[in-house]
Short mmCIF file of C-alpha atoms and ligand atoms in Angstrom, two decimals:
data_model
loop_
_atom_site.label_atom_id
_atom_site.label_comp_id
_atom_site.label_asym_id
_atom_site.label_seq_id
_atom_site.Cartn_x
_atom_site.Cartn_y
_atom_site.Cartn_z
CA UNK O 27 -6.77 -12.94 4.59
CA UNK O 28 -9.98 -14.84 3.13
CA UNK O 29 -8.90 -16.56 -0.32
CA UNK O 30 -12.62 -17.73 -1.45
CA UNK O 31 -12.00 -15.09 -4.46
CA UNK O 32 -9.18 -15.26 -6.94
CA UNK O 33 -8.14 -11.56 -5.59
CA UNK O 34 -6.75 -10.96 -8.82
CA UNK O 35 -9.86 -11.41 -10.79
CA UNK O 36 -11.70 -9.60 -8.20
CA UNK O 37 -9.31 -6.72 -8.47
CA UNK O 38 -9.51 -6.07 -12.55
CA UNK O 39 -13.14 -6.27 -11.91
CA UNK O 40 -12.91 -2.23 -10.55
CA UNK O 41 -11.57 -2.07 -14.06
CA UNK O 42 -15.05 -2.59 -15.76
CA UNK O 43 -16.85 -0.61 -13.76
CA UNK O 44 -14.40 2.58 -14.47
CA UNK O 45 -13.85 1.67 -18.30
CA UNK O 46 -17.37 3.83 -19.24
CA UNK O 47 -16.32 7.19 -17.84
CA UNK O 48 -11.99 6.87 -18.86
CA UNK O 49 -11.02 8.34 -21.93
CA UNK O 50 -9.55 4.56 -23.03
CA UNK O 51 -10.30 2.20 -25.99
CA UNK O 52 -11.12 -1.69 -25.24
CA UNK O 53 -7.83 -2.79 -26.22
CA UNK O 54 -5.74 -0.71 -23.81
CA UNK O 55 -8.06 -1.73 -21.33
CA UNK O 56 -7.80 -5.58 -22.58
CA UNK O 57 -3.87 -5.21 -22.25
CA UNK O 58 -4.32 -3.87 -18.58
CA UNK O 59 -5.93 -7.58 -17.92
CA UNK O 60 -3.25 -9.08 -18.22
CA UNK O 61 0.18 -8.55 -16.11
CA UNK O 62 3.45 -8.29 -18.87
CA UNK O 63 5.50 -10.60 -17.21
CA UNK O 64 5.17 -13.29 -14.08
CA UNK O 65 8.35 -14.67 -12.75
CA UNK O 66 8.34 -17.64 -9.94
CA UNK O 67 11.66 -18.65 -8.03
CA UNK O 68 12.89 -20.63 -5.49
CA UNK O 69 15.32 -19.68 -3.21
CA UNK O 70 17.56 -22.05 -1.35
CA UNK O 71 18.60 -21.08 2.39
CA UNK O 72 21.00 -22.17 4.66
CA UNK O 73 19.43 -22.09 7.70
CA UNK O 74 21.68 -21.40 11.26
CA UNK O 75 20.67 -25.25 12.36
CA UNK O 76 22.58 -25.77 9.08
CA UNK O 77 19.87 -27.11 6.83
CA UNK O 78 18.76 -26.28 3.66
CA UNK O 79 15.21 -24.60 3.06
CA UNK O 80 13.81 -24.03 0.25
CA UNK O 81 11.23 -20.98 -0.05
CA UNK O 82 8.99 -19.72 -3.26
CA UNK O 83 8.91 -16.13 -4.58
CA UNK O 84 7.23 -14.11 -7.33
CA UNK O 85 7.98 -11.16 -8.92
CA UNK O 86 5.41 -9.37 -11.17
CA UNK O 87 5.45 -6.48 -13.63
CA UNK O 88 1.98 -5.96 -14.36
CA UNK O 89 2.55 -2.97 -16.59
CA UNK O 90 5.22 -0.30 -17.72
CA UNK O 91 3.35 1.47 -19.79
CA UNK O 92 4.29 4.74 -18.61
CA UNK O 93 7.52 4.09 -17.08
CA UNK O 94 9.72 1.43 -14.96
CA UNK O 95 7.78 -1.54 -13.21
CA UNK O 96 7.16 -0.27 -9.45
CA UNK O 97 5.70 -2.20 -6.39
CA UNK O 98 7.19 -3.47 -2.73
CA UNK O 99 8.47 -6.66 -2.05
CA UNK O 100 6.03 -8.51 0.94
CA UNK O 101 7.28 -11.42 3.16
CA UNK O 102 4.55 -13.12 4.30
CA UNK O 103 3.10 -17.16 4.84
CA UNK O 104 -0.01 -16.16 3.11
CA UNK O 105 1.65 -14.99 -0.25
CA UNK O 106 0.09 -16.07 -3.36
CA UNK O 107 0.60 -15.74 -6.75
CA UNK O 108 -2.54 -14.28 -7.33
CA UNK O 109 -2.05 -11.50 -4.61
CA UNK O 110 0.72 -10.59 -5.71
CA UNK O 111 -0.57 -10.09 -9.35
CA UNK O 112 -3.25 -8.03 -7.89
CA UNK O 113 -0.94 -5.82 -5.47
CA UNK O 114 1.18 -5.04 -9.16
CA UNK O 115 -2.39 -4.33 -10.99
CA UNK O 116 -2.95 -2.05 -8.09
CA UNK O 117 0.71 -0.44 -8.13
CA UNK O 118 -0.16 0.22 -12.09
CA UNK O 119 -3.18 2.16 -11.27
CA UNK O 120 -1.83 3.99 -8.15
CA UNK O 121 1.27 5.29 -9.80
CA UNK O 122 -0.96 6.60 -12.73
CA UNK O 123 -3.51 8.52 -10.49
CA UNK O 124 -0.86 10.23 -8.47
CA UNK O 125 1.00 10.97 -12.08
CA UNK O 126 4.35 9.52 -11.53
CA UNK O 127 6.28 8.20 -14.45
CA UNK O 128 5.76 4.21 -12.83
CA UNK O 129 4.06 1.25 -13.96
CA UNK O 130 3.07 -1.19 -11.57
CA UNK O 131 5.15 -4.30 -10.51
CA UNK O 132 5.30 -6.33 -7.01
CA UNK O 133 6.84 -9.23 -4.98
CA UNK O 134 6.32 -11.38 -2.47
CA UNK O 135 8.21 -14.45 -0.72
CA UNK O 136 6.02 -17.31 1.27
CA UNK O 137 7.41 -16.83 4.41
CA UNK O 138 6.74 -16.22 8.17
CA UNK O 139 9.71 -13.52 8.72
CA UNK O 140 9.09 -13.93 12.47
CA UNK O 141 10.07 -17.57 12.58
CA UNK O 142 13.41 -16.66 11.24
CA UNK O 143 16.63 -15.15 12.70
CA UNK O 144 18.29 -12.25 11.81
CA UNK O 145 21.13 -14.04 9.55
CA UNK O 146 18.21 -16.11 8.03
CA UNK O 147 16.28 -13.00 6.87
CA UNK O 148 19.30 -11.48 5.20
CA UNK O 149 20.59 -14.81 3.31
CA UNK O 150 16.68 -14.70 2.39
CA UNK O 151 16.12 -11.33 1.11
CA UNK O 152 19.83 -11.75 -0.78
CA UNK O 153 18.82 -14.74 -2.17
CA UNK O 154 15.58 -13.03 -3.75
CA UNK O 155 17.53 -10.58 -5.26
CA UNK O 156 19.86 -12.90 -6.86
CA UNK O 157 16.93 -15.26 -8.53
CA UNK O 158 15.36 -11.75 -9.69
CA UNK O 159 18.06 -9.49 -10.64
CA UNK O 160 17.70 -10.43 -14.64
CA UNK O 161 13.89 -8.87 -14.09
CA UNK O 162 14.31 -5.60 -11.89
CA UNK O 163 16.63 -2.18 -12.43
CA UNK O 164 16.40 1.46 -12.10
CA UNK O 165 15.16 1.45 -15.85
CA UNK O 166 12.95 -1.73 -15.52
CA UNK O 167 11.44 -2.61 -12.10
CA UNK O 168 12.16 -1.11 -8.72
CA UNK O 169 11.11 -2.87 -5.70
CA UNK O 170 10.59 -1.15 -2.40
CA UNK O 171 8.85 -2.14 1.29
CA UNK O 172 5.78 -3.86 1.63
CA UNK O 173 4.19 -6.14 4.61
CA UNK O 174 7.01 -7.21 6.82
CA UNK O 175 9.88 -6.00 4.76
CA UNK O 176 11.58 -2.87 6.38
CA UNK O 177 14.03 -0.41 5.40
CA UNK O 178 17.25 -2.51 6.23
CA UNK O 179 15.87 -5.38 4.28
CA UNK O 180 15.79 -2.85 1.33
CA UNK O 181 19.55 -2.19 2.14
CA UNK O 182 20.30 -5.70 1.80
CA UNK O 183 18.51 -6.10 -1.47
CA UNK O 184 20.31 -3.14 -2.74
CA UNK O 185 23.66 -4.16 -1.82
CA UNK O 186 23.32 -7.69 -3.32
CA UNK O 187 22.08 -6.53 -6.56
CA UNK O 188 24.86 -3.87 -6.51
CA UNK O 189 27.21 -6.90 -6.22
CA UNK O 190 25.73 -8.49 -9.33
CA UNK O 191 25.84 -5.28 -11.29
CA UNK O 192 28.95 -4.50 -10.08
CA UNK O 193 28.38 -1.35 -9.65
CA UNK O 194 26.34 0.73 -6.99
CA UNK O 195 23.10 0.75 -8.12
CA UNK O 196 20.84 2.53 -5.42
CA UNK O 197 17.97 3.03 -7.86
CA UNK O 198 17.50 0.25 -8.04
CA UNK O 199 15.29 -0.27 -5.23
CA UNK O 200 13.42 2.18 -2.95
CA UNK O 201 12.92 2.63 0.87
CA UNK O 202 16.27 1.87 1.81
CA UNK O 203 17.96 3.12 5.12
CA UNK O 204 18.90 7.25 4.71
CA UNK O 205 22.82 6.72 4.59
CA UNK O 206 22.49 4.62 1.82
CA UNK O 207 20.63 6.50 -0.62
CA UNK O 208 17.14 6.61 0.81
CA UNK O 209 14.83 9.59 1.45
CA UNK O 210 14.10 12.06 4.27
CA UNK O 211 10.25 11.72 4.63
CA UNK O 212 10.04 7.88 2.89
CA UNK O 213 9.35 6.28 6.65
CA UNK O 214 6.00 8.09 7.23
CA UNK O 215 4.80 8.69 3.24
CA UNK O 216 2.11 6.37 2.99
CA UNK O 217 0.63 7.40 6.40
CA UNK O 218 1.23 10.99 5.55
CA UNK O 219 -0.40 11.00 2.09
CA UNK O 220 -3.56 9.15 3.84
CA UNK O 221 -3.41 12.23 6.26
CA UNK O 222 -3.33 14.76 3.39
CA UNK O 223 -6.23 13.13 2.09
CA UNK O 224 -7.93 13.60 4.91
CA UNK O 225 -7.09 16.92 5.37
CA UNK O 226 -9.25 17.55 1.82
CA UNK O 227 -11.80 16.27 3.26
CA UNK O 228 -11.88 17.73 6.38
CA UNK O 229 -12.03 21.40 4.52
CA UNK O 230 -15.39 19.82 1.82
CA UNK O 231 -17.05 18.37 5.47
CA UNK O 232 -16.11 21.39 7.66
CA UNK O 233 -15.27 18.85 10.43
CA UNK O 234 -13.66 19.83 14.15
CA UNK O 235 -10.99 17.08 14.42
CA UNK O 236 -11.78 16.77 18.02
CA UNK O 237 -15.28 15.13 17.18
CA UNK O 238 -14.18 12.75 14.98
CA UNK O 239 -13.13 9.49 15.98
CA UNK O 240 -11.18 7.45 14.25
CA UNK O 241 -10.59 3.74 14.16
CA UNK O 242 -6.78 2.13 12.59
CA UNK O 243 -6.91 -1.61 11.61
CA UNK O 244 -3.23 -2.37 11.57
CA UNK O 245 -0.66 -0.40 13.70
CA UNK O 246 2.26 -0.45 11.45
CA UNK O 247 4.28 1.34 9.32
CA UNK O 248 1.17 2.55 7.01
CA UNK O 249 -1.08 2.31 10.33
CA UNK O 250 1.36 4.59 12.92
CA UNK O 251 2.03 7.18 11.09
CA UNK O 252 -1.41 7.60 9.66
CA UNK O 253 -2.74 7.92 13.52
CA UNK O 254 -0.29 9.65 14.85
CA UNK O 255 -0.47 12.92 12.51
CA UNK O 256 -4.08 12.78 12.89
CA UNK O 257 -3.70 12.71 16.80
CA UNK O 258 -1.42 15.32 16.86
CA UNK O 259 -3.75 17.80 14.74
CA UNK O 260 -6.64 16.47 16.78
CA UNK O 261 -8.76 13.56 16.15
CA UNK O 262 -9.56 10.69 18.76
CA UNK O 263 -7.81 7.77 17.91
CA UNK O 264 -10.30 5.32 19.88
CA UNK O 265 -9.08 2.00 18.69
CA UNK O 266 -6.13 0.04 16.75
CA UNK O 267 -5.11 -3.27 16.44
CA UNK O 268 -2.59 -5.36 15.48
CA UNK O 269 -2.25 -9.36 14.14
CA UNK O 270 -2.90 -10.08 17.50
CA UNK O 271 -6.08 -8.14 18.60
CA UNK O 272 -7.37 -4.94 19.49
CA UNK O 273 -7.95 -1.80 22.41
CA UNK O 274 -11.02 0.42 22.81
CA UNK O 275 -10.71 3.92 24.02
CA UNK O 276 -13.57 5.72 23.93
CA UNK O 277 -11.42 9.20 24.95
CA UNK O 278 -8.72 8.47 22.48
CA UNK O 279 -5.28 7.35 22.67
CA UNK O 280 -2.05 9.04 23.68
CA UNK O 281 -0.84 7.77 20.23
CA UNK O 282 2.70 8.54 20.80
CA UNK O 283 2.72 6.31 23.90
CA UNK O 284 0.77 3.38 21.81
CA UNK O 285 3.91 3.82 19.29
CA UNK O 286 6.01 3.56 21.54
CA UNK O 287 4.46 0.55 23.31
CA UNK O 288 4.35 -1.36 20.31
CA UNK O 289 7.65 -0.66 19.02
CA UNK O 290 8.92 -1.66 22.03
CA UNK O 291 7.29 -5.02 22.95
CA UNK O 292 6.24 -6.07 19.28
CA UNK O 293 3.01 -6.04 20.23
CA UNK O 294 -0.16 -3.78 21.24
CA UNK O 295 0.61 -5.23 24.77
CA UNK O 296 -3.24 -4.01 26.35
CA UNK O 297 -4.25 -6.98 24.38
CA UNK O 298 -2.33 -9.50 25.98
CA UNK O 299 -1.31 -7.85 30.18
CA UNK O 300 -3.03 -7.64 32.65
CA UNK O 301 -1.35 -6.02 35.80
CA UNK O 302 1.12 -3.53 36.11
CA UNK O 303 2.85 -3.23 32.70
CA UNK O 304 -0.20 -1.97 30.97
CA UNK O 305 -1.17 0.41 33.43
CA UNK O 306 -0.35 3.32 31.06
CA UNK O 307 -2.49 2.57 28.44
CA UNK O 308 -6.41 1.91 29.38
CA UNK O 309 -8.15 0.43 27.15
CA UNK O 310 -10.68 -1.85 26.42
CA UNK O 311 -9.84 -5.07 24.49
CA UNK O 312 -11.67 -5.78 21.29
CA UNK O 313 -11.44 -8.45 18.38
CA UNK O 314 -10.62 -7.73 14.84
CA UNK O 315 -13.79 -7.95 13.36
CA UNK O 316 -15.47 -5.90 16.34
CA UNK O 317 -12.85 -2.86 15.73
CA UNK O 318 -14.20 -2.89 11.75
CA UNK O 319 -18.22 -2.53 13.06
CA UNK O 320 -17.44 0.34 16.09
CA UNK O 321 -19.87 3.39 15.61
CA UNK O 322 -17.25 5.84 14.61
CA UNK O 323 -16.20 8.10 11.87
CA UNK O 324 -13.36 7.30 9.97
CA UNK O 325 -12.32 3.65 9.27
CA UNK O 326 -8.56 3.30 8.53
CA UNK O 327 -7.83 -0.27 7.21
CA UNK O 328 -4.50 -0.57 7.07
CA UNK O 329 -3.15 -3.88 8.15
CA UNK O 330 -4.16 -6.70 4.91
CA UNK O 331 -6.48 -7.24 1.80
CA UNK O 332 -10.33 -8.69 2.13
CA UNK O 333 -10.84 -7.07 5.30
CA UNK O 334 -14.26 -5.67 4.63
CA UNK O 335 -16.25 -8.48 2.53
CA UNK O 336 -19.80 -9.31 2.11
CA UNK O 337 -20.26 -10.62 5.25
CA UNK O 338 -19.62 -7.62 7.26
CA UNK O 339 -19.62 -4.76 5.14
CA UNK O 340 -23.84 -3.76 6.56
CA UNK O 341 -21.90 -3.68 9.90
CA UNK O 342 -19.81 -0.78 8.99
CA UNK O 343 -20.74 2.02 11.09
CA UNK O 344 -17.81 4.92 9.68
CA UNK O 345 -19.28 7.73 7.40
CA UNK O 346 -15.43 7.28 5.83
CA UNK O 347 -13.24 4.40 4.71
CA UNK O 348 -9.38 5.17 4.10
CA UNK O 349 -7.54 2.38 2.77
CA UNK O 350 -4.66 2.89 3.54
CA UNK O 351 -4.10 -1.54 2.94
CA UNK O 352 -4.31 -1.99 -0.20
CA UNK O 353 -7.26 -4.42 -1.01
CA UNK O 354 -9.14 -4.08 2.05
CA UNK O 355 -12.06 -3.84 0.49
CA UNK O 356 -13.85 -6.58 -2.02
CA UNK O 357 -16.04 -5.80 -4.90
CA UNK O 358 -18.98 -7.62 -3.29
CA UNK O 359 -18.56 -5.39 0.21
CA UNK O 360 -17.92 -2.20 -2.42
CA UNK O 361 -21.43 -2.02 -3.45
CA UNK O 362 -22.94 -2.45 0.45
CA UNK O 363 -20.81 0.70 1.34
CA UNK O 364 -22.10 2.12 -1.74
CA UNK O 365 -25.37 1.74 -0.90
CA UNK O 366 -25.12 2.94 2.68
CA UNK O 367 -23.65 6.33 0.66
CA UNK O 368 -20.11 5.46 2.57
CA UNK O 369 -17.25 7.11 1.31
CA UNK O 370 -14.40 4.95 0.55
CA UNK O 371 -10.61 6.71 -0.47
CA UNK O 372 -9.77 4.20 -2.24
CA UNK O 373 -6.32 2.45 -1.48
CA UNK O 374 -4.87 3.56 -4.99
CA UNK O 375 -5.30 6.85 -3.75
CA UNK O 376 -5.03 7.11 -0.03
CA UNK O 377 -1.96 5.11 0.20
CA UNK O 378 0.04 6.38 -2.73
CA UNK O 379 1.64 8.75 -0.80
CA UNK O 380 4.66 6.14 -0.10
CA UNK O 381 5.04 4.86 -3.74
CA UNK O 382 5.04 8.62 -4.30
CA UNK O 383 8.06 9.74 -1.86
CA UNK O 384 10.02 6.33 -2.88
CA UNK O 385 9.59 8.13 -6.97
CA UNK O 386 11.32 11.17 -5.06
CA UNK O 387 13.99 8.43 -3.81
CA UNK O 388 14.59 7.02 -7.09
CA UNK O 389 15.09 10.80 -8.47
CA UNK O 390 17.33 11.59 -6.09
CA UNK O 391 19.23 8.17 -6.63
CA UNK O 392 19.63 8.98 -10.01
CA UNK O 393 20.60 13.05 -9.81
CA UNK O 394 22.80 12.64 -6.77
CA UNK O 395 21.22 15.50 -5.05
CA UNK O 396 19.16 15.23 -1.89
CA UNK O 397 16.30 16.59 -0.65
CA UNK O 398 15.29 18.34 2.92
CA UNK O 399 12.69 17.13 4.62
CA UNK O 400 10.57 20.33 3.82
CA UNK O 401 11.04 19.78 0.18
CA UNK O 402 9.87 15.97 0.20
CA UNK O 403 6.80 16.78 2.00
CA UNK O 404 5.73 19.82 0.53
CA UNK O 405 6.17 18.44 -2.93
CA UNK O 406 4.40 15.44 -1.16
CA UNK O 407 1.58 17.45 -0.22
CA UNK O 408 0.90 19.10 -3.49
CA UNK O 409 0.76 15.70 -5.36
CA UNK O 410 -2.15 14.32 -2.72
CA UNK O 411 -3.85 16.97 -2.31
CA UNK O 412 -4.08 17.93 -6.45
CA UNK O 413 -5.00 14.67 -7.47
CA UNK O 414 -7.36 13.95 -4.49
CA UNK O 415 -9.58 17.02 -5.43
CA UNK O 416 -9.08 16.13 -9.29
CA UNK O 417 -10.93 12.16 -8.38
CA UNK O 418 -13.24 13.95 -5.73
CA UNK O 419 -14.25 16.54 -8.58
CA UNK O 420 -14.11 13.27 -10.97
CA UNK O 421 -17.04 11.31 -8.37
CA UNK O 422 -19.25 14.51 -8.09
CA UNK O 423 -19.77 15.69 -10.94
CA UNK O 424 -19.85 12.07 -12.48
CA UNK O 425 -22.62 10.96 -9.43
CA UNK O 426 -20.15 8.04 -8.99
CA UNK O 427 -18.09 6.65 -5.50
CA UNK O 428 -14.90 7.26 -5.62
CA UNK O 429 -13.29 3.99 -6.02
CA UNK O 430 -14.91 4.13 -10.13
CA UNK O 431 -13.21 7.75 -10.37
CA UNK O 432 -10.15 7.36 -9.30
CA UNK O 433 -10.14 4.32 -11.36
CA UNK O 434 -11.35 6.35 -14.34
CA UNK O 435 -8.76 8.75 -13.62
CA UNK O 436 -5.79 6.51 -13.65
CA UNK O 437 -7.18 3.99 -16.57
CA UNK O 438 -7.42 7.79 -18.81
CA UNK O 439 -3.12 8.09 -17.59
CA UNK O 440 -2.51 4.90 -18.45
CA UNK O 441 -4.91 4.99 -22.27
CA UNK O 442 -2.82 7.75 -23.21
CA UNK O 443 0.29 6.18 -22.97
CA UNK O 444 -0.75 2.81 -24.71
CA UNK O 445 -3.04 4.54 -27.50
CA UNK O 446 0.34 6.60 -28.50
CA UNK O 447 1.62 3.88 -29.82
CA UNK O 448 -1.27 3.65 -32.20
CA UNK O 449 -4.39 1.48 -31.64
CA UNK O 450 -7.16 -0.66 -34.02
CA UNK O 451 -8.69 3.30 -35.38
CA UNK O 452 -5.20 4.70 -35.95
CA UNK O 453 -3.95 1.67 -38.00
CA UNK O 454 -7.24 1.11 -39.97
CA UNK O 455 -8.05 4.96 -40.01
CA UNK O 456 -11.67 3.79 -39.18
P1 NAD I 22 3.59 -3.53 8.44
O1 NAD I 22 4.11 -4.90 8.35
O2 NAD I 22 4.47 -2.44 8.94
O3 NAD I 22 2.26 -3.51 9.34
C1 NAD I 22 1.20 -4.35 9.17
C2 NAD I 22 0.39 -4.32 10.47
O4 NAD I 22 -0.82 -5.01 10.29
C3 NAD I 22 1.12 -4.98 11.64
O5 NAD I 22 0.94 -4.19 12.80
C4 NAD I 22 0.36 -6.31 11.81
O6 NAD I 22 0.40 -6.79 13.14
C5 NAD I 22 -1.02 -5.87 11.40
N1 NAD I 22 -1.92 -6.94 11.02
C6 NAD I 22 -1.68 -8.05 10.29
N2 NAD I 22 -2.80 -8.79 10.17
C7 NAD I 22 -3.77 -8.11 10.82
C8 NAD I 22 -5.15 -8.33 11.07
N3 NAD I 22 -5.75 -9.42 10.59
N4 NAD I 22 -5.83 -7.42 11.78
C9 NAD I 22 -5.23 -6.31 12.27
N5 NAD I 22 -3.93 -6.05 12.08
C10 NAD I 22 -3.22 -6.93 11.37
O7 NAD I 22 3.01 -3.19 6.99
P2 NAD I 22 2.70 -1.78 6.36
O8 NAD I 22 3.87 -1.39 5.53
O9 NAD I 22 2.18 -0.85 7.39
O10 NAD I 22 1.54 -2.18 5.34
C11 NAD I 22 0.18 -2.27 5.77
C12 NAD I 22 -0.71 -2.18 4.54
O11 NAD I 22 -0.44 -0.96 3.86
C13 NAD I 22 -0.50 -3.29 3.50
O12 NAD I 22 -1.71 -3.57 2.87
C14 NAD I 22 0.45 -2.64 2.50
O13 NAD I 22 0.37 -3.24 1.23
C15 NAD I 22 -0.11 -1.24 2.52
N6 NAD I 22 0.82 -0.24 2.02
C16 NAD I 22 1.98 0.01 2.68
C17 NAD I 22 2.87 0.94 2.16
C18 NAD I 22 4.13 1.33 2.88
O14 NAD I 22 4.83 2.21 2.39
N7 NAD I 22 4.44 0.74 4.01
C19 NAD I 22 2.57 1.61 0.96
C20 NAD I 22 1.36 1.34 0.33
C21 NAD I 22 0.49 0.40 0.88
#
């Protein structure tokens, strides 16, 4: 994750561009600038050697314009302030182009979750909770998953600010295991409303999903899932990678077998064996960068932010960028795929799917009734695949890239909700 940009600045640049073609005045967009409240904390830890560490956290409500702060909670050594106030910016516009009644919040502890043990990670994420619990709740700010936070974390989180509320308060946060209070169909969301994207597009193109090949930066969560419903209507999954490196197929990969693989060891062991463990999976091992540049079709991001910059972006080969990361992509690289008339779905789009089921979590949460897995995805389905045609009509008939339209799309959500209250015209009936 390059840092040569201020990533926040970077990211209300988009903002600019899409400003001409939303239905927004200057002073809703002026407010969107600027994130509504920043909190920093530090959380003390008893560690199991019995020392005391001390580790820093944000939480950031960029906007709630049109409903509760919304955004997942990342553990990660690379954390910054300014990433996370971009991941909220982005939560903001994402929850407004899929329509749900969200703004956009986030968090994010400076950590390296794998050099910690299991008791560690719990007093951690409780600790979090208890330094933040003034600034989230169902009706203000509801956390969820993000980079290395998982679904028992979540659990945690929601038990310790149940504690402080005294009083069960699954709303509060979103993603959490099914028996307490999560949703059928939150797991595989993100990946699945990437896929349903894709689907769209595979109806405008007219493609055969057994000629396109497809590469996945990132095999996690967002990553798996994403790959593994395309494989399975399909498409040749021909590489994926991990933190740790990548593998070349050129037939495609069992992706099941991959998940399993990975789930297993931790890691996308072709990389790293040689011998007889890795005789199921043949592959070819590539590096990072090399996986971005393969002559392929579709180009699935999905691991971190800055990914494709100026420095590589003339290398990329795909006729179609999903972001399913959010920020893979900087402004600078933007216009080079622009130019080479790539198509990038844009991460506030192809990876709303998961903020999307976790809204279905919280709704549930808050009625008491649950949902079948049917019902989740269907109503899942109809959200991606209406608002992806809505931006893709948006670009078109606009002769913009999609990034500026679904931009424009969310910015018009969000200027309606802000110019209600009245703006310069309305009070000076100019
Ligand atoms: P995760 O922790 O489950 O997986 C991240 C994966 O990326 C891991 O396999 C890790 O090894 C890999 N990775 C890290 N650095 C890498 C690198 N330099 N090159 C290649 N792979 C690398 O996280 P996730 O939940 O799958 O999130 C991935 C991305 O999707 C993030 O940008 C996140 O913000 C975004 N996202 C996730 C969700 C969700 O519901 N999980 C929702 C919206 C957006």
């Amino acid at each position: 994750m390059s840092q040569t940009r201020d990533i926040f600045e970077d990211a209300i640049q988009r903002l600019d561009d899409a400003f001409k073609y939303a239905n927004i005045e200057s002073e809703a967009l002026e407010i969107l600038k600027h994130p509504k409240i920043i909190i920093q904390v530090s959380i003390p830890v008893r560690m199991d050697d019995g020392t005391l560490k001390i580790f820093e956290g944000y939480r950031v409500r960029h906007n709630d314009t049109r409903g509760p702060g919304k955004g997942g909670i990342r553990f990660h050594h690379q954390v910054n302030l300014s990433e996370v106030k971009a991941l909220a910016f982005w939560m903001t516009c994402k929850c407004a182009v899929v329509g749900i009644p969200f703004g956009g919040a986030k968090g994010g502890v400076i950590v390296n979750p794998k050099e910690l043990s299991k008791l560690e990670l719990e007093r951690l994420s409780r600790g979090f909770i208890r330094q933040i619990a003034d600034f989230i709740g169902p009706e203000i700010d509801i956390p969820a998953p993000d980079v290395y936070t998982n679904a028992m974390i979540m659990g945690w989180m929601m038990d310790e600010y149940s504690k402080i509320a005294r009083r069960r308060t699954p709303a509060v946060i979103t993603g959490k295991p099914i028996p307490l209070g999560g949703s059928l169909g939150r797991d595989d969301a993100t990946g699945r409303g990437a896929y349903y994207c894709l689907k769209e597009l595979e109806v405008k193109r007219n493609w055969n999903p057994g000629e396109i090949k497809v590469a996945v930066q990132g095999f996690g969560n967002a990553g798996q899932h994403v790959a593994r419903l395309l494989h399975e209507d399909g498409y040749k999954i021909v590489a994926v990678s991990d933190s740790k490196g990548g593998i070349y197929n050129s037939s495609g990969f069992d992706i099941p077998s991959l998940i399993k693989t990975k789930n297993e060891s931790k890691q996308l062991k072709a990389v790293y064996c040689h011998g007889s463990v890795c005789e199921a999976i043949t592959a070819d091992i590539l590096k990072n960068e090399e996986l971005l540049e393969l002559d392929i079709d579709v180009l699935i991001p999905a691991a971190l932010e800055n990914q494709i910059t100026k420095k590589n972006a003339d290398k990329i080969r795909a006729n179609v960028v999903v972001e399913v990361a959010n920020g893979p992509t900087t402004s600078e690289a933007d216009r080079i795929l622009k130019d080479k008339k790539i198509l990038v779905i844009p991460d506030i789009l192809a990876n709303a799917g998961g903020v999307t089921v976790s809204y279905f979590e919280w709704v549930q949460n808050k009625t008491g009734y649950y949902w079948q897995i049917d019902e989740v995805n269907t109503k899942l389905q109809k959200i991606m695949s209406t608002e992806f045609n809505a931006v893709y009509s948006f670009m078109t008939e606009n002769n913009i890239d999609m990034r500026t339209a679904a931009y424009a799309h969310s910015l018009s959500r969000i200027g309606q909700g802000i110019q209600s209250l009245g703006t310069k015209s309305y009070f000076t009936d100019e």
